[in-house]
PDB file of C-alpha atoms and ligand atoms in Angstrom:
ATOM      1  CA  UNK A 575       1.892  22.510   2.960  1.00 77.00           C
ATOM      2  CA  UNK A 576       2.573  24.131  -0.386  1.00 73.00           C
ATOM      3  CA  UNK A 577       6.352  24.381  -0.429  1.00 79.00           C
ATOM      4  CA  UNK A 578       6.846  21.409  -2.740  1.00 80.00           C
ATOM      5  CA  UNK A 579       4.857  20.735  -5.890  1.00 84.00           C
ATOM      6  CA  UNK A 580       5.497  17.024  -5.423  1.00 88.00           C
ATOM      7  CA  UNK A 581       6.934  15.186  -2.442  1.00 91.00           C
ATOM      8  CA  UNK A 582       9.809  13.860  -4.504  1.00 94.00           C
ATOM      9  CA  UNK A 583      11.414  11.768  -1.804  1.00 97.00           C
ATOM     10  CA  UNK A 584       8.104  10.184  -0.822  1.00 97.00           C
ATOM     11  CA  UNK A 585       7.305   9.324  -4.447  1.00 97.00           C
ATOM     12  CA  UNK A 586      10.733   7.731  -4.870  1.00 98.00           C
ATOM     13  CA  UNK A 587      10.438   5.808  -1.604  1.00 98.00           C
ATOM     14  CA  UNK A 588       6.952   4.583  -2.420  1.00 98.00           C
ATOM     15  CA  UNK A 589       7.986   3.455  -5.910  1.00 98.00           C
ATOM     16  CA  UNK A 590      10.888   1.485  -4.411  1.00 98.00           C
ATOM     17  CA  UNK A 591       8.663   0.014  -1.691  1.00 98.00           C
ATOM     18  CA  UNK A 592       6.204  -1.190  -4.339  1.00 98.00           C
ATOM     19  CA  UNK A 593       9.104  -3.144  -5.841  1.00 97.00           C
ATOM     20  CA  UNK A 594       9.607  -4.792  -2.483  1.00 97.00           C
ATOM     21  CA  UNK A 595      12.624  -2.740  -1.371  1.00 97.00           C
ATOM     22  CA  UNK A 596      13.052  -1.510   2.182  1.00 98.00           C
ATOM     23  CA  UNK A 597      13.651   2.221   2.172  1.00 98.00           C
ATOM     24  CA  UNK A 598      14.994   4.494   4.896  1.00 98.00           C
ATOM     25  CA  UNK A 599      14.477   8.239   4.504  1.00 98.00           C
ATOM     26  CA  UNK A 600      16.804  10.515   6.465  1.00 98.00           C
ATOM     27  CA  UNK A 601      15.593  14.124   6.432  1.00 98.00           C
ATOM     28  CA  UNK A 602      18.339  16.628   7.273  1.00 98.00           C
ATOM     29  CA  UNK A 603      16.407  19.758   6.270  1.00 97.00           C
ATOM     30  CA  UNK A 604      16.163  22.318   9.095  1.00 97.00           C
ATOM     31  CA  UNK A 605      12.372  21.961   8.992  1.00 96.00           C
ATOM     32  CA  UNK A 606      10.530  18.855  10.142  1.00 97.00           C
ATOM     33  CA  UNK A 607       9.631  16.620   7.195  1.00 96.00           C
ATOM     34  CA  UNK A 608       5.954  16.737   8.058  1.00 96.00           C
ATOM     35  CA  UNK A 609       4.654  15.764   4.608  1.00 95.00           C
ATOM     36  CA  UNK A 610       6.945  12.761   4.297  1.00 97.00           C
ATOM     37  CA  UNK A 611       6.086  11.715   7.838  1.00 98.00           C
ATOM     38  CA  UNK A 612       2.358  11.828   7.046  1.00 97.00           C
ATOM     39  CA  UNK A 613       2.767   9.668   3.938  1.00 97.00           C
ATOM     40  CA  UNK A 614       4.522   6.852   5.808  1.00 98.00           C
ATOM     41  CA  UNK A 615       3.183   7.314   9.344  1.00 98.00           C
ATOM     42  CA  UNK A 616       1.268   4.015   9.395  1.00 98.00           C
ATOM     43  CA  UNK A 617       3.757   1.951   7.390  1.00 97.00           C
ATOM     44  CA  UNK A 618       6.637  -0.252   8.490  1.00 97.00           C
ATOM     45  CA  UNK A 619       8.217  -0.743   5.050  1.00 97.00           C
ATOM     46  CA  UNK A 620       9.594   2.803   4.929  1.00 98.00           C
ATOM     47  CA  UNK A 621      11.573   4.183   7.884  1.00 98.00           C
ATOM     48  CA  UNK A 622      11.427   7.944   8.336  1.00 98.00           C
ATOM     49  CA  UNK A 623      14.054   9.767  10.410  1.00 98.00           C
ATOM     50  CA  UNK A 624      14.085  13.559  10.695  1.00 98.00           C
ATOM     51  CA  UNK A 625      16.559  15.899  12.394  1.00 98.00           C
ATOM     52  CA  UNK A 626      15.144  19.411  12.575  1.00 98.00           C
ATOM     53  CA  UNK A 627      15.201  22.655  14.509  1.00 98.00           C
ATOM     54  CA  UNK A 628      12.602  22.964  17.284  1.00 98.00           C
ATOM     55  CA  UNK A 629      10.741  25.060  18.224  1.00 97.00           C
ATOM     56  CA  UNK A 630      10.410  26.084  14.594  1.00 97.00           C
ATOM     57  CA  UNK A 631       8.035  26.049  11.632  1.00 95.00           C
ATOM     58  CA  UNK A 632       5.918  23.911  11.015  1.00 95.00           C
ATOM     59  CA  UNK A 633       5.694  22.994  14.723  1.00 97.00           C
ATOM     60  CA  UNK A 634       5.536  19.213  14.251  1.00 98.00           C
ATOM     61  CA  UNK A 635       8.208  16.557  14.688  1.00 98.00           C
ATOM     62  CA  UNK A 636       8.135  16.058  18.439  1.00 98.00           C
ATOM     63  CA  UNK A 637      10.047  13.046  19.731  1.00 98.00           C
ATOM     64  CA  UNK A 638       6.775  11.400  20.777  1.00 98.00           C
ATOM     65  CA  UNK A 639       5.615  11.257  17.139  1.00 98.00           C
ATOM     66  CA  UNK A 640       6.802   7.719  16.383  1.00 98.00           C
ATOM     67  CA  UNK A 641       4.264   6.383  13.875  1.00 98.00           C
ATOM     68  CA  UNK A 642       0.912   4.652  14.315  1.00 98.00           C
ATOM     69  CA  UNK A 643      -0.477   1.122  13.963  1.00 98.00           C
ATOM     70  CA  UNK A 644       1.910  -1.032  11.936  1.00 98.00           C
ATOM     71  CA  UNK A 645       4.072   2.073  11.490  1.00 98.00           C
ATOM     72  CA  UNK A 646       4.654   2.505  15.218  1.00 98.00           C
ATOM     73  CA  UNK A 647       8.385   2.914  15.800  1.00 98.00           C
ATOM     74  CA  UNK A 648       9.154   3.546  12.140  1.00 98.00           C
ATOM     75  CA  UNK A 649       9.106   7.325  12.503  1.00 98.00           C
ATOM     76  CA  UNK A 650      12.010   8.791  14.464  1.00 98.00           C
ATOM     77  CA  UNK A 651      12.030  12.516  15.231  1.00 98.00           C
ATOM     78  CA  UNK A 652      15.054  14.320  16.631  1.00 98.00           C
ATOM     79  CA  UNK A 653      14.136  17.947  17.382  1.00 98.00           C
ATOM     80  CA  UNK A 654      17.165  20.105  18.182  1.00 98.00           C
ATOM     81  CA  UNK A 655      17.420  23.696  19.433  1.00 97.00           C
ATOM     82  CA  UNK A 656      18.631  26.722  17.545  1.00 97.00           C
ATOM     83  CA  UNK A 657      22.406  26.966  17.873  1.00 97.00           C
ATOM     84  CA  UNK A 658      23.037  23.243  17.559  1.00 97.00           C
ATOM     85  CA  UNK A 659      26.324  22.988  15.733  1.00 97.00           C
ATOM     86  CA  UNK A 660      28.333  20.439  13.786  1.00 98.00           C
ATOM     87  CA  UNK A 661      29.433  18.275  16.712  1.00 98.00           C
ATOM     88  CA  UNK A 662      26.123  18.213  18.557  1.00 98.00           C
ATOM     89  CA  UNK A 663      24.164  17.375  15.418  1.00 98.00           C
ATOM     90  CA  UNK A 664      26.578  14.642  14.341  1.00 98.00           C
ATOM     91  CA  UNK A 665      26.409  13.147  17.828  1.00 98.00           C
ATOM     92  CA  UNK A 666      22.718  12.428  17.154  1.00 98.00           C
ATOM     93  CA  UNK A 667      23.609  10.879  13.814  1.00 98.00           C
ATOM     94  CA  UNK A 668      26.096   8.574  15.549  1.00 98.00           C
ATOM     95  CA  UNK A 669      23.941   7.733  18.555  1.00 98.00           C
ATOM     96  CA  UNK A 670      20.552   7.395  16.894  1.00 98.00           C
ATOM     97  CA  UNK A 671      20.343   7.806  13.126  1.00 98.00           C
ATOM     98  CA  UNK A 672      23.058   5.391  12.018  1.00 98.00           C
ATOM     99  CA  UNK A 673      22.186   2.573  14.478  1.00 98.00           C
ATOM    100  CA  UNK A 674      18.452   2.841  13.752  1.00 98.00           C
ATOM    101  CA  UNK A 675      18.916   2.872   9.978  1.00 98.00           C
ATOM    102  CA  UNK A 676      21.409   0.021  10.199  1.00 98.00           C
ATOM    103  CA  UNK A 677      19.024  -2.094  12.291  1.00 98.00           C
ATOM    104  CA  UNK A 678      16.171  -1.396   9.871  1.00 98.00           C
ATOM    105  CA  UNK A 679      18.412  -2.994   7.224  1.00 98.00           C
ATOM    106  CA  UNK A 680      17.304  -0.946   4.232  1.00 98.00           C
ATOM    107  CA  UNK A 681      17.993  -1.763   0.607  1.00 98.00           C
ATOM    108  CA  UNK A 682      18.062   1.950  -0.193  1.00 98.00           C
ATOM    109  CA  UNK A 683      18.622   5.117   1.838  1.00 98.00           C
ATOM    110  CA  UNK A 684      17.199   8.385   0.552  1.00 98.00           C
ATOM    111  CA  UNK A 685      18.430  11.627   2.081  1.00 98.00           C
ATOM    112  CA  UNK A 686      16.020  14.561   2.085  1.00 98.00           C
ATOM    113  CA  UNK A 687      18.866  16.956   1.470  1.00 97.00           C
ATOM    114  CA  UNK A 688      17.626  20.378   2.477  1.00 96.00           C
ATOM    115  CA  UNK A 689      20.531  22.653   3.327  1.00 98.00           C
ATOM    116  CA  UNK A 690      18.748  25.332   5.338  1.00 97.00           C
ATOM    117  CA  UNK A 691      20.474  24.016   8.473  1.00 98.00           C
ATOM    118  CA  UNK A 692      23.750  25.489   7.167  1.00 98.00           C
ATOM    119  CA  UNK A 693      24.971  28.413   9.279  1.00 97.00           C
ATOM    120  CA  UNK A 694      24.777  30.842   6.334  1.00 97.00           C
ATOM    121  CA  UNK A 695      21.096  30.126   5.803  1.00 97.00           C
ATOM    122  CA  UNK A 696      18.959  33.219   6.516  1.00 97.00           C
ATOM    123  CA  UNK A 697      16.017  31.169   7.871  1.00 95.00           C
ATOM    124  CA  UNK A 698      17.501  28.229   9.737  1.00 96.00           C
ATOM    125  CA  UNK A 699      19.157  28.677  13.129  1.00 96.00           C
ATOM    126  CA  UNK A 700      21.402  25.630  13.195  1.00 97.00           C
ATOM    127  CA  UNK A 701      25.093  26.200  12.730  1.00 96.00           C
ATOM    128  CA  UNK A 702      25.948  23.306  10.473  1.00 98.00           C
ATOM    129  CA  UNK A 703      28.589  23.391   7.760  1.00 98.00           C
ATOM    130  CA  UNK A 704      28.968  21.456   4.511  1.00 98.00           C
ATOM    131  CA  UNK A 705      31.169  18.964   6.327  1.00 98.00           C
ATOM    132  CA  UNK A 706      28.326  18.116   8.708  1.00 98.00           C
ATOM    133  CA  UNK A 707      26.192  16.882   5.823  1.00 98.00           C
ATOM    134  CA  UNK A 708      29.206  15.175   4.256  1.00 98.00           C
ATOM    135  CA  UNK A 709      29.907  13.234   7.459  1.00 98.00           C
ATOM    136  CA  UNK A 710      26.270  12.194   7.839  1.00 98.00           C
ATOM    137  CA  UNK A 711      26.069  10.859   4.282  1.00 98.00           C
ATOM    138  CA  UNK A 712      29.470   9.195   4.666  1.00 98.00           C
ATOM    139  CA  UNK A 713      28.039   7.277   7.626  1.00 98.00           C
ATOM    140  CA  UNK A 714      24.859   6.285   5.795  1.00 98.00           C
ATOM    141  CA  UNK A 715      26.513   5.146   2.550  1.00 98.00           C
ATOM    142  CA  UNK A 716      28.281   2.425   4.560  1.00 98.00           C
ATOM    143  CA  UNK A 717      24.906   0.867   5.347  1.00 98.00           C
ATOM    144  CA  UNK A 718      23.173   0.678   1.965  1.00 98.00           C
ATOM    145  CA  UNK A 719      22.929   2.262  -1.490  1.00 98.00           C
ATOM    146  CA  UNK A 720      22.338   5.932  -0.759  1.00 98.00           C
ATOM    147  CA  UNK A 721      20.866   8.735  -2.828  1.00 98.00           C
ATOM    148  CA  UNK A 722      19.781  12.277  -2.097  1.00 98.00           C
ATOM    149  CA  UNK A 723      16.975  14.581  -3.143  1.00 96.00           C
ATOM    150  CA  UNK A 724      17.660  18.314  -3.049  1.00 94.00           C
ATOM    151  CA  UNK A 725      15.144  20.128  -0.837  1.00 92.00           C
ATOM    152  CA  UNK A 726      15.181  23.424   1.061  1.00 84.00           C
ATOM    153  CA  UNK A 727      17.935  26.018   1.299  1.00 93.00           C
ATOM    154  CA  UNK A 728      17.666  29.804   1.163  1.00 95.00           C
ATOM    155  CA  UNK A 729      21.317  30.773   0.783  1.00 97.00           C
ATOM    156  CA  UNK A 730      22.443  29.963  -2.738  1.00 96.00           C
ATOM    157  CA  UNK A 731      26.078  29.952  -1.612  1.00 97.00           C
ATOM    158  CA  UNK A 732      25.383  27.455   1.170  1.00 97.00           C
ATOM    159  CA  UNK A 733      23.244  25.374  -1.171  1.00 97.00           C
ATOM    160  CA  UNK A 734      26.124  25.149  -3.624  1.00 97.00           C
ATOM    161  CA  UNK A 735      28.817  24.090  -1.162  1.00 97.00           C
ATOM    162  CA  UNK A 736      26.555  21.617   0.641  1.00 98.00           C
ATOM    163  CA  UNK A 737      25.379  20.046  -2.614  1.00 98.00           C
ATOM    164  CA  UNK A 738      29.015  19.657  -3.692  1.00 98.00           C
ATOM    165  CA  UNK A 739      29.890  18.021  -0.372  1.00 98.00           C
ATOM    166  CA  UNK A 740      26.962  15.611  -0.377  1.00 98.00           C
ATOM    167  CA  UNK A 741      27.560  14.800  -4.040  1.00 98.00           C
ATOM    168  CA  UNK A 742      31.151  13.901  -3.198  1.00 98.00           C
ATOM    169  CA  UNK A 743      30.049  11.754  -0.269  1.00 98.00           C
ATOM    170  CA  UNK A 744      27.600   9.863  -2.483  1.00 98.00           C
ATOM    171  CA  UNK A 745      30.390   8.858  -4.882  1.00 98.00           C
ATOM    172  CA  UNK A 746      32.896   8.107  -2.094  1.00 98.00           C
ATOM    173  CA  UNK A 747      35.149  11.071  -2.819  1.00 98.00           C
ATOM    174  CA  UNK A 748      36.819  13.372  -0.284  1.00 98.00           C
ATOM    175  CA  UNK A 749      34.901  16.458   0.777  1.00 98.00           C
ATOM    176  CA  UNK A 750      35.966  19.258  -1.596  1.00 97.00           C
ATOM    177  CA  UNK A 751      34.678  21.989   0.764  1.00 96.00           C
ATOM    178  CA  UNK A 752      36.564  23.243   3.801  1.00 94.00           C
ATOM    179  CA  UNK A 753      34.828  25.524   6.297  1.00 96.00           C
ATOM    180  CA  UNK A 754      35.752  26.479   9.854  1.00 95.00           C
ATOM    181  CA  UNK A 755      33.790  24.477  12.414  1.00 95.00           C
ATOM    182  CA  UNK A 756      32.631  26.375  15.494  1.00 91.00           C
ATOM    183  CA  UNK A 757      31.449  25.008  18.820  1.00 90.00           C
ATOM    184  CA  UNK A 758      27.675  24.833  19.190  1.00 93.00           C
ATOM    185  CA  UNK A 759      24.972  23.508  21.478  1.00 93.00           C
ATOM    186  CA  UNK A 760      25.069  19.769  22.281  1.00 95.00           C
ATOM    187  CA  UNK A 761      21.404  18.670  22.386  1.00 97.00           C
ATOM    188  CA  UNK A 762      21.977  15.031  23.333  1.00 97.00           C
ATOM    189  CA  UNK A 763      21.563  15.716  27.060  1.00 96.00           C
ATOM    190  CA  UNK A 764      18.080  17.142  26.404  1.00 95.00           C
ATOM    191  CA  UNK A 765      17.012  14.391  24.024  1.00 97.00           C
ATOM    192  CA  UNK A 766      18.471  11.359  25.745  1.00 98.00           C
ATOM    193  CA  UNK A 767      15.508  10.463  27.965  1.00 97.00           C
ATOM    194  CA  UNK A 768      12.994  10.843  25.104  1.00 98.00           C
ATOM    195  CA  UNK A 769      15.092   8.711  22.784  1.00 98.00           C
ATOM    196  CA  UNK A 770      15.362   6.152  25.554  1.00 98.00           C
ATOM    197  CA  UNK A 771      11.619   6.021  26.272  1.00 98.00           C
ATOM    198  CA  UNK A 772      10.386   6.084  22.668  1.00 98.00           C
ATOM    199  CA  UNK A 773      13.054   4.176  20.733  1.00 98.00           C
ATOM    200  CA  UNK A 774      15.494   2.238  22.902  1.00 97.00           C
ATOM    201  CA  UNK A 775      13.097  -0.714  23.270  1.00 97.00           C
ATOM    202  CA  UNK A 776      12.981  -1.217  19.519  1.00 97.00           C
ATOM    203  CA  UNK A 777      16.237   0.138  18.127  1.00 98.00           C
ATOM    204  CA  UNK A 778      19.875  -0.273  19.248  1.00 98.00           C
ATOM    205  CA  UNK A 779      20.386   3.437  19.966  1.00 98.00           C
ATOM    206  CA  UNK A 780      23.645   4.337  21.708  1.00 98.00           C
ATOM    207  CA  UNK A 781      22.513   5.842  24.990  1.00 97.00           C
ATOM    208  CA  UNK A 782      25.694   5.491  27.010  1.00 91.00           C
ATOM    209  CA  UNK A 783      29.231   6.790  26.722  1.00 72.00           C
TER     210      UNK A 783
HETATM  211 ZN1   ZN B1011      13.463  23.563   5.049  1.00 81.15          ZN
END
């Protein structure tokens, strides 16, 4: 929609897929990854998972958008409300993102690493901290070779600390950034039934507990 000159993560994923690799894209930007979703919406060789604020620009990324044709089930959208914090966001990573990506059995994981979900971001309304992104990448790197592509982020300070944290996670180092974690909204209760109806038949999502 004009914010990116090239869809870098989609180009990388497509190039890897053409070599026969299975690629999972995990989009942590505060906005829905609508362009990436469109590129792979009818394909089953690239899994696309997006966590994003909703309602929010660009208005797409509802849980019922799950892919089409051979791509059905290979798009997973997790829309979360403004005010979702570290714990509530990571709960979705643990319950849905990690088990789905693991079951997809990718050769490569690419993180669309937008950092406008950080609490200092002037546009995003999620209250994440650098450690939230660190923990997410630390969970993904256990599954397969993981890389990240820098995307959105409108606070240069937040962009810096989050990029340092994710960089450390990618090379299996401790998180160099310490920020105070505050309690936020826990969206799992709202999302549970949609995740169950759209994804539990195909993926081993963790509904209980
Ligand atoms: Zn964004």
